[in-house]
CSV table of N, CA and C in Angstrom, one decimal:
chain,number,residue,atom,x,y,z
A,1,UNK,N,106.1,-24.1,-24.3
A,1,UNK,CA,106.3,-25.5,-24.1
A,1,UNK,C,105.0,-26.2,-24.5
A,2,UNK,N,103.8,-25.7,-24.1
A,2,UNK,CA,102.6,-26.3,-24.4
A,2,UNK,C,102.4,-26.4,-25.9
A,3,UNK,N,102.8,-25.3,-26.6
A,3,UNK,CA,102.7,-25.3,-28.1
A,3,UNK,C,103.5,-26.4,-28.7
A,4,UNK,N,104.7,-26.6,-28.2
A,4,UNK,CA,105.6,-27.6,-28.7
A,4,UNK,C,105.1,-29.0,-28.5
A,5,UNK,N,104.3,-29.2,-27.4
A,5,UNK,CA,103.7,-30.5,-27.1
A,5,UNK,C,102.3,-30.7,-27.8
A,6,UNK,N,101.9,-29.6,-28.5
A,6,UNK,CA,100.6,-29.7,-29.2
A,6,UNK,C,99.4,-29.2,-28.4
A,7,UNK,N,99.7,-28.7,-27.2
A,7,UNK,CA,98.6,-28.2,-26.3
A,7,UNK,C,98.0,-26.9,-26.8
A,8,UNK,N,98.7,-26.1,-27.6
A,8,UNK,CA,98.2,-24.9,-28.1
A,8,UNK,C,98.3,-24.9,-29.7
A,9,UNK,N,97.4,-24.4,-30.4
A,9,UNK,CA,97.5,-24.4,-31.8
A,9,UNK,C,98.3,-23.2,-32.4
A,10,UNK,N,99.5,-23.0,-31.7
A,10,UNK,CA,100.3,-21.9,-32.1
A,10,UNK,C,100.9,-22.0,-33.5
A,11,UNK,N,101.3,-23.2,-33.9
A,11,UNK,CA,101.9,-23.4,-35.2
A,11,UNK,C,100.8,-23.1,-36.3
A,12,UNK,N,99.6,-23.5,-36.1
A,12,UNK,CA,98.5,-23.2,-37.1
A,12,UNK,C,98.3,-21.7,-37.2
A,13,UNK,N,98.2,-21.0,-36.0
A,13,UNK,CA,98.0,-19.6,-36.0
A,13,UNK,C,99.2,-18.8,-36.7
A,14,UNK,N,100.4,-19.3,-36.4
A,14,UNK,CA,101.6,-18.7,-37.0
A,14,UNK,C,101.6,-18.8,-38.5
A,15,UNK,N,101.2,-20.0,-39.0
A,15,UNK,CA,101.2,-20.3,-40.4
A,15,UNK,C,100.1,-19.4,-41.1
A,16,UNK,N,99.0,-19.3,-40.4
A,16,UNK,CA,97.9,-18.4,-41.0
A,16,UNK,C,98.3,-17.0,-41.1
A,17,UNK,N,99.1,-16.5,-40.1
A,17,UNK,CA,99.6,-15.1,-40.1
A,17,UNK,C,100.6,-14.9,-41.2
A,18,UNK,N,101.5,-15.9,-41.4
A,18,UNK,CA,102.5,-15.9,-42.5
A,18,UNK,C,101.8,-15.8,-43.8
A,19,UNK,N,100.7,-16.6,-44.0
A,19,UNK,CA,99.9,-16.5,-45.2
A,19,UNK,C,99.3,-15.2,-45.4
A,20,UNK,N,98.7,-14.6,-44.3
A,20,UNK,CA,98.1,-13.3,-44.4
A,20,UNK,C,99.1,-12.3,-44.8
A,21,UNK,N,100.4,-12.4,-44.3
A,21,UNK,CA,101.4,-11.4,-44.6
A,21,UNK,C,101.8,-11.5,-46.0
A,22,UNK,N,101.7,-12.6,-46.6
A,22,UNK,CA,102.1,-12.8,-48.0
A,22,UNK,C,101.1,-12.1,-49.0
A,23,UNK,N,99.8,-11.9,-48.5
A,23,UNK,CA,98.8,-11.3,-49.3
A,23,UNK,C,98.7,-9.8,-49.0
A,24,UNK,N,97.5,-9.3,-49.3
A,24,UNK,CA,97.3,-7.8,-49.0
A,24,UNK,C,96.8,-7.7,-47.6
A,25,UNK,N,97.4,-6.7,-46.8
A,25,UNK,CA,97.0,-6.5,-45.5
A,25,UNK,C,96.5,-5.0,-45.4
A,26,UNK,N,95.4,-4.8,-44.8
A,26,UNK,CA,94.9,-3.4,-44.7
A,26,UNK,C,95.7,-2.6,-43.6
A,27,UNK,N,95.8,-1.4,-43.8
A,27,UNK,CA,96.5,-0.5,-42.8
A,27,UNK,C,95.7,-0.5,-41.6
A,28,UNK,N,96.3,-0.6,-40.4
A,28,UNK,CA,95.6,-0.6,-39.2
A,28,UNK,C,95.1,0.8,-38.9
A,29,UNK,N,93.8,0.9,-38.5
A,29,UNK,CA,93.3,2.2,-38.2
A,29,UNK,C,92.6,2.4,-36.9
A,30,UNK,N,92.0,1.3,-36.4
A,30,UNK,CA,91.3,1.3,-35.1
A,30,UNK,C,92.1,0.8,-33.9
A,31,UNK,N,91.6,1.0,-32.8
A,31,UNK,CA,92.3,0.5,-31.6
A,31,UNK,C,92.4,-1.0,-31.6
A,32,UNK,N,91.3,-1.6,-32.0
A,32,UNK,CA,91.2,-3.1,-32.1
A,32,UNK,C,92.3,-3.6,-33.1
A,33,UNK,N,92.5,-2.8,-34.2
A,33,UNK,CA,93.5,-3.1,-35.2
A,33,UNK,C,94.9,-3.1,-34.6
A,34,UNK,N,95.1,-2.1,-33.7
A,34,UNK,CA,96.4,-2.0,-33.0
A,34,UNK,C,96.7,-3.2,-32.1
A,35,UNK,N,95.7,-3.8,-31.5
A,35,UNK,CA,95.9,-5.0,-30.8
A,35,UNK,C,96.2,-6.2,-31.7
A,36,UNK,N,95.5,-6.2,-32.8
A,36,UNK,CA,95.8,-7.2,-33.9
A,36,UNK,C,97.2,-7.1,-34.4
A,37,UNK,N,97.6,-5.9,-34.6
A,37,UNK,CA,99.0,-5.6,-35.0
A,37,UNK,C,100.0,-6.3,-34.1
A,38,UNK,N,99.8,-6.1,-32.8
A,38,UNK,CA,100.8,-6.7,-31.8
A,38,UNK,C,100.7,-8.3,-31.9
A,39,UNK,N,99.5,-8.8,-32.0
A,39,UNK,CA,99.3,-10.3,-32.1
A,39,UNK,C,99.9,-10.8,-33.4
A,40,UNK,N,99.7,-10.1,-34.5
A,40,UNK,CA,100.2,-10.6,-35.8
A,40,UNK,C,101.7,-10.5,-35.8
A,41,UNK,N,102.3,-9.5,-35.2
A,41,UNK,CA,103.8,-9.4,-35.2
A,41,UNK,C,104.4,-10.6,-34.4
A,42,UNK,N,103.7,-10.9,-33.2
A,42,UNK,CA,104.1,-12.1,-32.4
A,42,UNK,C,104.0,-13.4,-33.2
A,43,UNK,N,102.8,-13.6,-33.8
A,43,UNK,CA,102.6,-14.8,-34.5
A,43,UNK,C,103.5,-15.0,-35.7
A,44,UNK,N,103.7,-13.9,-36.5
A,44,UNK,CA,104.6,-14.0,-37.6
A,44,UNK,C,106.0,-14.3,-37.2
A,45,UNK,N,106.5,-13.6,-36.2
A,45,UNK,CA,107.9,-13.9,-35.8
A,45,UNK,C,108.0,-15.3,-35.2
A,46,UNK,N,107.0,-15.7,-34.5
A,46,UNK,CA,107.0,-17.0,-33.9
A,46,UNK,C,107.0,-18.1,-35.0
A,47,UNK,N,106.3,-17.9,-36.0
A,47,UNK,CA,106.2,-18.8,-37.2
A,47,UNK,C,107.6,-18.9,-37.8
A,48,UNK,N,108.3,-17.8,-38.0
A,48,UNK,CA,109.6,-17.8,-38.6
A,48,UNK,C,110.6,-18.6,-37.7
A,49,UNK,N,110.5,-18.3,-36.4
A,49,UNK,CA,111.3,-19.0,-35.4
A,49,UNK,C,111.1,-20.5,-35.4
A,50,UNK,N,109.8,-20.9,-35.5
A,50,UNK,CA,109.5,-22.3,-35.5
A,50,UNK,C,109.9,-23.0,-36.8
A,51,UNK,N,109.8,-22.3,-37.9
A,51,UNK,CA,110.3,-22.8,-39.2
A,51,UNK,C,111.8,-23.1,-39.1
A,52,UNK,N,112.6,-22.2,-38.5
A,52,UNK,CA,114.0,-22.3,-38.5
A,52,UNK,C,114.5,-23.3,-37.5
A,53,UNK,N,114.0,-23.3,-36.3
A,53,UNK,CA,114.5,-24.1,-35.2
A,53,UNK,C,113.7,-25.4,-34.9
A,54,UNK,N,112.4,-25.4,-35.2
A,54,UNK,CA,111.5,-26.5,-35.0
A,54,UNK,C,111.6,-26.9,-33.5
A,55,UNK,N,112.0,-28.1,-33.2
A,55,UNK,CA,112.1,-28.6,-31.8
A,55,UNK,C,113.2,-28.0,-31.0
A,56,UNK,N,114.2,-27.4,-31.6
A,56,UNK,CA,115.3,-26.8,-30.9
A,56,UNK,C,115.1,-25.3,-30.5
A,57,UNK,N,113.9,-24.8,-30.8
A,57,UNK,CA,113.6,-23.4,-30.5
A,57,UNK,C,113.7,-23.1,-29.0
A,58,UNK,N,113.3,-24.0,-28.1
A,58,UNK,CA,113.4,-23.8,-26.7
A,58,UNK,C,114.8,-23.5,-26.2
A,59,UNK,N,115.8,-23.9,-27.0
A,59,UNK,CA,117.2,-23.7,-26.6
A,59,UNK,C,117.7,-22.3,-27.1
A,60,UNK,N,117.0,-21.6,-27.8
A,60,UNK,CA,117.4,-20.3,-28.3
A,60,UNK,C,116.8,-19.2,-27.4
A,61,UNK,N,117.5,-19.0,-26.3
A,61,UNK,CA,117.0,-18.2,-25.2
A,61,UNK,C,116.8,-16.7,-25.6
A,62,UNK,N,117.7,-16.2,-26.5
A,62,UNK,CA,117.5,-14.8,-26.9
A,62,UNK,C,116.2,-14.6,-27.7
A,63,UNK,N,116.0,-15.6,-28.6
A,63,UNK,CA,114.8,-15.5,-29.4
A,63,UNK,C,113.5,-15.7,-28.5
A,64,UNK,N,113.6,-16.7,-27.7
A,64,UNK,CA,112.5,-17.0,-26.8
A,64,UNK,C,112.2,-15.8,-25.9
A,65,UNK,N,113.2,-15.1,-25.4
A,65,UNK,CA,113.0,-13.9,-24.6
A,65,UNK,C,112.3,-12.8,-25.4
A,66,UNK,N,112.7,-12.6,-26.7
A,66,UNK,CA,112.1,-11.6,-27.5
A,66,UNK,C,110.6,-12.0,-27.9
A,67,UNK,N,110.4,-13.3,-28.1
A,67,UNK,CA,109.0,-13.7,-28.3
A,67,UNK,C,108.1,-13.5,-27.1
A,68,UNK,N,108.7,-13.7,-25.9
A,68,UNK,CA,108.0,-13.5,-24.7
A,68,UNK,C,107.7,-12.0,-24.5
A,69,UNK,N,108.6,-11.1,-24.9
A,69,UNK,CA,108.4,-9.7,-24.9
A,69,UNK,C,107.2,-9.3,-25.8
A,70,UNK,N,107.2,-9.9,-27.0
A,70,UNK,CA,106.1,-9.7,-27.9
A,70,UNK,C,104.7,-10.2,-27.4
A,71,UNK,N,104.8,-11.3,-26.7
A,71,UNK,CA,103.5,-11.8,-26.1
A,71,UNK,C,103.1,-10.9,-25.0
A,72,UNK,N,104.0,-10.4,-24.2
A,72,UNK,CA,103.6,-9.5,-23.1
A,72,UNK,C,103.0,-8.2,-23.7
A,73,UNK,N,103.6,-7.7,-24.8
A,73,UNK,CA,103.0,-6.5,-25.4
A,73,UNK,C,101.6,-6.8,-26.0
A,74,UNK,N,101.4,-7.9,-26.6
A,74,UNK,CA,100.1,-8.3,-27.2
A,74,UNK,C,99.1,-8.4,-26.1
A,75,UNK,N,99.4,-9.0,-25.0
A,75,UNK,CA,98.5,-9.2,-23.9
A,75,UNK,C,98.2,-7.8,-23.2
A,76,UNK,N,99.2,-7.0,-23.0
A,76,UNK,CA,99.0,-5.7,-22.3
A,76,UNK,C,98.2,-4.8,-23.2
A,77,UNK,N,98.4,-4.9,-24.5
A,77,UNK,CA,97.6,-4.0,-25.4
A,77,UNK,C,96.1,-4.4,-25.4
A,78,UNK,N,95.9,-5.7,-25.4
A,78,UNK,CA,94.5,-6.2,-25.4
A,78,UNK,C,93.8,-5.9,-24.1
A,79,UNK,N,94.6,-6.1,-23.0
A,79,UNK,CA,94.0,-5.8,-21.7
A,79,UNK,C,93.7,-4.4,-21.5
A,80,UNK,N,94.6,-3.5,-21.9
A,80,UNK,CA,94.4,-2.1,-21.7
A,80,UNK,C,93.2,-1.6,-22.5
A,81,UNK,N,93.0,-2.1,-23.7
A,81,UNK,CA,91.8,-1.8,-24.5
A,81,UNK,C,90.5,-2.3,-23.9
A,82,UNK,N,90.5,-3.5,-23.5
A,82,UNK,CA,89.3,-4.1,-22.9
A,82,UNK,C,88.9,-3.3,-21.6
A,83,UNK,N,89.9,-3.1,-20.7
A,83,UNK,CA,89.6,-2.3,-19.5
A,83,UNK,C,89.1,-0.9,-19.8
A,84,UNK,N,89.7,-0.3,-20.8
A,84,UNK,CA,89.3,1.1,-21.1
A,84,UNK,C,87.9,1.1,-21.7
A,85,UNK,N,87.6,0.1,-22.5
A,85,UNK,CA,86.3,0.1,-23.1
A,85,UNK,C,85.2,-0.2,-22.0
A,86,UNK,N,85.6,-1.1,-21.1
A,86,UNK,CA,84.7,-1.4,-20.0
A,86,UNK,C,84.4,-0.2,-19.1
A,87,UNK,N,85.5,0.6,-18.8
A,87,UNK,CA,85.4,1.8,-18.0
A,87,UNK,C,84.6,2.8,-18.8
A,88,UNK,N,84.8,3.0,-20.1
A,88,UNK,CA,84.0,3.9,-20.9
A,88,UNK,C,82.5,3.6,-20.9
A,89,UNK,N,82.2,2.3,-21.0
A,89,UNK,CA,80.8,1.9,-21.0
A,89,UNK,C,80.2,2.2,-19.7
A,90,UNK,N,80.9,2.0,-18.6
A,90,UNK,CA,80.4,2.3,-17.3
A,90,UNK,C,80.3,3.7,-16.9
A,91,UNK,N,81.3,4.5,-17.3
A,91,UNK,CA,81.3,5.9,-16.9
A,91,UNK,C,80.9,6.9,-18.0
A,92,UNK,N,80.8,6.5,-19.2
A,92,UNK,CA,80.4,7.4,-20.3
A,92,UNK,C,81.6,8.3,-20.6
A,93,UNK,N,81.2,9.6,-20.8
A,93,UNK,CA,82.2,10.6,-21.2
A,93,UNK,C,83.3,10.8,-20.2
A,94,UNK,N,83.0,10.5,-18.9
A,94,UNK,CA,84.1,10.7,-17.9
A,94,UNK,C,85.1,9.6,-17.9
A,95,UNK,N,84.8,8.5,-18.7
A,95,UNK,CA,85.8,7.4,-18.9
A,95,UNK,C,86.8,7.7,-20.0
A,96,UNK,N,86.8,8.9,-20.6
A,96,UNK,CA,87.6,9.2,-21.7
A,96,UNK,C,89.1,9.2,-21.3
A,97,UNK,N,89.4,9.6,-20.1
A,97,UNK,CA,90.8,9.7,-19.6
A,97,UNK,C,91.5,8.3,-19.7
A,98,UNK,N,90.8,7.3,-19.3
A,98,UNK,CA,91.4,6.0,-19.3
A,98,UNK,C,91.5,5.5,-20.8
A,99,UNK,N,90.6,5.9,-21.6
A,99,UNK,CA,90.7,5.5,-23.0
A,99,UNK,C,91.8,6.2,-23.7
A,100,UNK,N,92.1,7.5,-23.3
A,100,UNK,CA,93.2,8.2,-23.8
A,100,UNK,C,94.5,7.6,-23.4
A,101,UNK,N,94.6,7.1,-22.2
A,101,UNK,CA,95.8,6.4,-21.7
A,101,UNK,C,96.0,5.1,-22.5
A,102,UNK,N,94.9,4.4,-22.7
A,102,UNK,CA,95.0,3.1,-23.4
A,102,UNK,C,95.5,3.4,-24.9
A,103,UNK,N,94.9,4.4,-25.5
A,103,UNK,CA,95.2,4.7,-26.9
A,103,UNK,C,96.7,5.1,-27.0
A,104,UNK,N,97.2,5.9,-26.0
A,104,UNK,CA,98.6,6.3,-26.0
A,104,UNK,C,99.5,5.0,-25.9
A,105,UNK,N,99.1,4.1,-25.0
A,105,UNK,CA,99.9,2.9,-24.8
A,105,UNK,C,99.9,2.1,-26.1
A,106,UNK,N,98.7,1.9,-26.7
A,106,UNK,CA,98.6,1.0,-27.9
A,106,UNK,C,99.5,1.6,-29.0
A,107,UNK,N,99.4,2.8,-29.3
A,107,UNK,CA,100.2,3.4,-30.4
A,107,UNK,C,101.7,3.4,-30.0
A,108,UNK,N,102.1,3.7,-28.8
A,108,UNK,CA,103.5,3.7,-28.4
A,108,UNK,C,104.0,2.2,-28.5
A,109,UNK,N,103.2,1.3,-28.1
A,109,UNK,CA,103.6,-0.1,-28.1
A,109,UNK,C,103.9,-0.6,-29.6
A,110,UNK,N,103.1,-0.1,-30.5
A,110,UNK,CA,103.3,-0.6,-31.9
A,110,UNK,C,104.7,-0.5,-32.4
A,111,UNK,N,105.3,0.7,-32.1
A,111,UNK,CA,106.7,0.9,-32.6
A,111,UNK,C,107.7,-0.1,-31.8
A,112,UNK,N,107.4,-0.3,-30.5
A,112,UNK,CA,108.3,-1.2,-29.8
A,112,UNK,C,108.1,-2.6,-30.3
A,113,UNK,N,106.9,-3.0,-30.6
A,113,UNK,CA,106.7,-4.3,-31.1
A,113,UNK,C,107.4,-4.5,-32.4
A,114,UNK,N,107.3,-3.5,-33.3
A,114,UNK,CA,108.0,-3.6,-34.6
A,114,UNK,C,109.5,-3.8,-34.4
A,115,UNK,N,110.1,-3.0,-33.5
A,115,UNK,CA,111.6,-3.1,-33.3
A,115,UNK,C,111.9,-4.5,-32.8
A,116,UNK,N,111.2,-5.0,-31.8
A,116,UNK,CA,111.5,-6.4,-31.3
A,116,UNK,C,111.4,-7.4,-32.4
A,117,UNK,N,110.3,-7.4,-33.1
A,117,UNK,CA,110.1,-8.4,-34.2
A,117,UNK,C,111.2,-8.3,-35.2
A,118,UNK,N,111.6,-7.1,-35.6
A,118,UNK,CA,112.7,-6.9,-36.6
A,118,UNK,C,114.0,-7.5,-36.0
A,119,UNK,N,114.3,-7.3,-34.8
A,119,UNK,CA,115.5,-7.9,-34.2
A,119,UNK,C,115.5,-9.4,-34.3
A,120,UNK,N,114.3,-10.0,-34.0
A,120,UNK,CA,114.2,-11.4,-34.1
A,120,UNK,C,114.4,-11.9,-35.6
A,121,UNK,N,113.7,-11.2,-36.5
A,121,UNK,CA,113.8,-11.6,-37.9
A,121,UNK,C,115.3,-11.5,-38.4
A,122,UNK,N,116.0,-10.5,-38.0
A,122,UNK,CA,117.4,-10.3,-38.4
A,122,UNK,C,118.2,-11.5,-37.9
A,123,UNK,N,117.9,-12.0,-36.7
A,123,UNK,CA,118.6,-13.1,-36.1
A,123,UNK,C,118.2,-14.5,-36.8
A,124,UNK,N,117.0,-14.5,-37.2
A,124,UNK,CA,116.4,-15.8,-37.7
A,124,UNK,C,116.6,-16.0,-39.2
A,125,UNK,N,116.6,-15.0,-40.0
A,125,UNK,CA,116.5,-15.1,-41.5
A,125,UNK,C,117.9,-15.2,-42.1
A,126,UNK,N,117.9,-15.9,-43.2
A,126,UNK,CA,119.1,-15.9,-44.0
A,126,UNK,C,119.1,-14.6,-44.8
A,127,UNK,N,120.2,-14.4,-45.4
A,127,UNK,CA,120.4,-13.1,-46.1
A,127,UNK,C,119.3,-12.9,-47.2
A,128,UNK,N,119.0,-14.0,-47.9
A,128,UNK,CA,118.0,-14.0,-49.0
A,128,UNK,C,116.6,-13.8,-48.5
A,129,UNK,N,116.3,-14.3,-47.3
A,129,UNK,CA,114.9,-14.3,-46.8
A,129,UNK,C,114.6,-13.0,-46.0
A,130,UNK,N,115.7,-12.3,-45.5
A,130,UNK,CA,115.5,-11.2,-44.6
A,130,UNK,C,114.6,-10.1,-45.3
A,131,UNK,N,115.0,-9.7,-46.5
A,131,UNK,CA,114.2,-8.6,-47.1
A,131,UNK,C,112.8,-8.9,-47.3
A,132,UNK,N,112.4,-10.1,-47.7
A,132,UNK,CA,111.0,-10.6,-47.8
A,132,UNK,C,110.3,-10.6,-46.5
A,133,UNK,N,111.0,-11.1,-45.4
A,133,UNK,CA,110.4,-11.2,-44.1
A,133,UNK,C,110.2,-9.8,-43.5
A,134,UNK,N,111.1,-8.9,-43.7
A,134,UNK,CA,110.9,-7.6,-43.2
A,134,UNK,C,109.8,-6.8,-43.9
A,135,UNK,N,109.7,-7.1,-45.2
A,135,UNK,CA,108.6,-6.4,-46.0
A,135,UNK,C,107.3,-7.0,-45.5
A,136,UNK,N,107.2,-8.3,-45.2
A,136,UNK,CA,105.9,-8.8,-44.8
A,136,UNK,C,105.6,-8.3,-43.4
A,137,UNK,N,106.6,-8.2,-42.5
A,137,UNK,CA,106.4,-7.6,-41.2
A,137,UNK,C,105.9,-6.2,-41.3
A,138,UNK,N,106.5,-5.4,-42.2
A,138,UNK,CA,106.1,-4.0,-42.4
A,138,UNK,C,104.6,-4.0,-42.8
A,139,UNK,N,104.2,-4.9,-43.7
A,139,UNK,CA,102.8,-5.0,-44.1
A,139,UNK,C,101.9,-5.2,-42.9
A,140,UNK,N,102.3,-6.2,-42.1
A,140,UNK,CA,101.5,-6.5,-40.9
A,140,UNK,C,101.4,-5.4,-39.8
A,141,UNK,N,102.4,-4.6,-39.8
A,141,UNK,CA,102.5,-3.6,-38.8
A,141,UNK,C,102.3,-2.1,-39.3
A,142,UNK,N,101.7,-2.0,-40.4
A,142,UNK,CA,101.4,-0.6,-40.9
A,142,UNK,C,100.2,-0.1,-40.2
A,143,UNK,N,100.2,1.1,-39.8
A,143,UNK,CA,99.0,1.7,-39.1
A,143,UNK,C,98.9,3.2,-39.4
A,144,UNK,N,97.7,3.7,-39.2
A,144,UNK,CA,97.5,5.1,-39.3
A,144,UNK,C,97.9,5.8,-38.0
A,145,UNK,N,98.9,6.7,-38.0
A,145,UNK,CA,99.3,7.2,-36.7
A,145,UNK,C,98.3,8.3,-36.1
A,146,UNK,N,98.3,8.5,-34.9
A,146,UNK,CA,97.5,9.5,-34.2
A,146,UNK,C,98.5,10.5,-33.6
A,147,UNK,N,98.0,11.7,-33.2
A,147,UNK,CA,98.8,12.7,-32.6
A,147,UNK,C,99.0,12.4,-31.1
A,148,UNK,N,100.1,11.6,-30.9
A,148,UNK,CA,100.4,11.2,-29.5
A,148,UNK,C,100.8,12.4,-28.6
A,149,UNK,N,101.4,13.4,-29.1
A,149,UNK,CA,101.8,14.5,-28.3
A,149,UNK,C,100.6,15.2,-27.8
A,150,UNK,N,99.6,15.5,-28.6
A,150,UNK,CA,98.3,16.1,-28.1
A,150,UNK,C,97.6,15.2,-27.1
A,151,UNK,N,97.6,13.9,-27.4
A,151,UNK,CA,96.9,13.0,-26.5
A,151,UNK,C,97.6,12.9,-25.1
A,152,UNK,N,99.0,12.9,-25.1
A,152,UNK,CA,99.7,12.9,-23.9
A,152,UNK,C,99.6,14.2,-23.1
A,153,UNK,N,99.5,15.3,-23.9
A,153,UNK,CA,99.2,16.6,-23.2
A,153,UNK,C,97.9,16.6,-22.5
A,154,UNK,N,96.9,16.0,-23.2
A,154,UNK,CA,95.5,15.9,-22.6
A,154,UNK,C,95.6,15.0,-21.3
A,155,UNK,N,96.3,14.0,-21.4
A,155,UNK,CA,96.5,13.1,-20.2
A,155,UNK,C,97.2,13.8,-19.1
A,156,UNK,N,98.2,14.5,-19.4
A,156,UNK,CA,99.0,15.3,-18.4
A,156,UNK,C,98.2,16.4,-17.8
A,157,UNK,N,97.3,17.0,-18.6
A,157,UNK,CA,96.5,18.1,-18.1
A,157,UNK,C,95.5,17.5,-17.0
A,158,UNK,N,94.9,16.4,-17.3
A,158,UNK,CA,94.0,15.7,-16.4
A,158,UNK,C,94.7,15.4,-15.1
A,159,UNK,N,95.9,14.9,-15.2
A,159,UNK,CA,96.6,14.5,-14.0
A,159,UNK,C,97.0,15.7,-13.2
A,160,UNK,N,97.4,16.8,-13.9
A,160,UNK,CA,97.8,18.0,-13.3
A,160,UNK,C,96.6,18.7,-12.6
A,161,UNK,N,95.5,18.6,-13.2
A,161,UNK,CA,94.2,19.2,-12.7
A,161,UNK,C,93.8,18.4,-11.4
A,162,UNK,N,94.0,17.1,-11.4
A,162,UNK,CA,93.6,16.3,-10.2
A,162,UNK,C,94.7,16.5,-9.1
A,163,UNK,N,95.9,16.9,-9.5
A,163,UNK,CA,96.9,17.0,-8.5
A,163,UNK,C,97.5,15.7,-8.0
A,164,UNK,N,97.2,14.6,-8.7
A,164,UNK,CA,97.7,13.3,-8.5
A,164,UNK,C,97.6,12.4,-9.7
A,165,UNK,N,98.2,11.3,-9.7
A,165,UNK,CA,98.1,10.4,-10.9
A,165,UNK,C,96.8,9.7,-10.9
A,166,UNK,N,96.0,10.0,-11.9
A,166,UNK,CA,94.7,9.3,-12.0
A,166,UNK,C,94.6,8.5,-13.2
A,167,UNK,N,93.9,7.4,-13.1
A,167,UNK,CA,93.7,6.5,-14.2
A,167,UNK,C,92.3,6.5,-14.7
A,168,UNK,N,91.3,6.4,-13.9
A,168,UNK,CA,89.9,6.3,-14.3
A,168,UNK,C,89.3,7.6,-14.3
């Protein structure tokens, strides 16, 4: 609502992300890149929604709900990374467990973000635009995968060793 009233520069950020998607986008490789992936998927999808519905976007509850989900993922990814980095700086090597948990969350979230954004684009795009928009979304959400199974096994081993669910 604040963005619709001009309180947030959301439209500008969305347009910038759409322009970025039209050009060359590097494959995401770092944890910070994974946070950017979630934000870019949100902004790109939001831009397409604003282009289609303009002032009537607030009445499209399914789309607004999906955009809210994308915003939650972007916020959660950024928060998880910031907290894990802070913990790692404070605890050093013993803070690795929390960083592993954050890494697992970030990479797992990337696929969920892609699915939600694709659902939105399918609902928003005309038949001619859909292929282009999905290709641009794919460019924005490409990343170098990590071995999540090994990472989750390491997390599980730490929890099993402690005999309880531990985060830090």
